Amino acid sequence: MDVQNRVIPNAEQMAGFMQPGPDGPIYMVNLLKFRARAEYPDGRQTDLTGEQAYAIYTEGVRKLL
C-alpha cells in the first residue's frame, strides 16, 4: 500500500484522489483534537471552543469544495 502525506496537494493529486483506488474507494480519516478554547494567531478573544471554531471553518471549506 502506498501512503502519501500531502499538506497541499497539487491538481494531479486531487484528480487522483477523486478516482477509485485499485481495490475500491479511497477513505481518509482525520484524527482531531480540540482546545478547550479556540486560539487565533491574531490574538482575538473568543468564547468559542476549539470544536466550535473548527465547525465554522468546516462550513466555509464545504462551500468551497
Tab-separated table of C-alpha atoms in Angstrom:
chain	number	residue	atom	x	y	z
A	1	MET	CA	0.000	0.000	0.000
A	2	ASP	CA	1.352	3.414	-0.999
A	3	VAL	CA	0.705	6.022	1.725
A	4	GLN	CA	1.462	9.661	0.974
A	5	ASN	CA	1.068	12.590	3.328
A	6	ARG	CA	0.355	15.846	1.461
A	7	VAL	CA	-0.472	19.101	3.190
A	8	ILE	CA	-1.237	20.963	-0.040
A	9	PRO	CA	-1.921	18.510	-2.877
A	10	ASN	CA	-1.414	19.635	-6.466
A	11	ALA	CA	-4.100	19.405	-9.187
A	12	GLU	CA	-2.917	15.981	-10.359
A	13	GLN	CA	-3.041	14.577	-6.820
A	14	MET	CA	-6.541	15.988	-6.251
A	15	ALA	CA	-7.749	14.457	-9.538
A	16	GLY	CA	-6.311	11.096	-8.463
A	17	PHE	CA	-7.958	11.406	-5.063
A	18	MET	CA	-11.355	11.638	-6.748
A	19	GLN	CA	-10.829	8.355	-8.640
A	20	PRO	CA	-11.479	4.900	-7.158
A	21	GLY	CA	-8.397	3.115	-5.889
A	22	PRO	CA	-7.202	-0.143	-7.459
A	23	ASP	CA	-9.125	-2.127	-4.840
A	24	GLY	CA	-12.088	0.237	-4.447
A	25	PRO	CA	-12.729	3.654	-2.991
A	26	ILE	CA	-10.213	5.725	-1.040
A	27	TYR	CA	-11.012	6.633	2.558
A	28	MET	CA	-9.489	9.418	4.614
A	29	VAL	CA	-9.532	9.589	8.398
A	30	ASN	CA	-8.958	12.841	10.272
A	31	LEU	CA	-7.979	12.414	13.897
A	32	LEU	CA	-8.778	15.729	15.517
A	33	LYS	CA	-8.035	17.069	18.974
A	34	PHE	CA	-9.602	20.370	20.015
A	35	ARG	CA	-8.551	23.024	22.517
A	36	ALA	CA	-10.906	23.870	25.360
A	37	ARG	CA	-10.954	27.456	23.996
A	38	ALA	CA	-10.247	28.473	20.400
A	39	GLU	CA	-6.971	30.378	19.939
A	40	TYR	CA	-6.308	32.607	16.946
A	41	PRO	CA	-2.891	33.760	15.648
A	42	ASP	CA	-4.040	37.402	15.663
A	43	GLY	CA	-4.835	37.168	19.395
A	44	ARG	CA	-8.544	37.982	19.128
A	45	GLN	CA	-10.670	36.936	22.075
A	46	THR	CA	-13.466	34.406	21.679
A	47	ASP	CA	-15.830	32.347	23.774
A	48	LEU	CA	-15.791	29.539	21.200
A	49	THR	CA	-14.397	26.131	21.993
A	50	GLY	CA	-11.874	24.734	19.563
A	51	GLU	CA	-14.519	22.324	18.295
A	52	GLN	CA	-16.990	25.163	17.658
A	53	ALA	CA	-14.341	27.185	15.808
A	54	TYR	CA	-13.482	24.149	13.680
A	55	ALA	CA	-17.180	23.685	12.827
A	56	ILE	CA	-17.288	27.259	11.492
A	57	TYR	CA	-14.126	26.627	9.456
A	58	THR	CA	-15.567	23.337	8.143
A	59	GLU	CA	-18.739	25.022	6.904
A	60	GLY	CA	-16.683	27.585	4.951
A	61	VAL	CA	-14.486	24.897	3.387
A	62	ARG	CA	-17.529	22.789	2.488
A	63	LYS	CA	-18.875	25.691	0.399
A	64	LEU	CA	-15.577	25.907	-1.480
A	65	LEU	CA	-15.368	22.192	-2.198
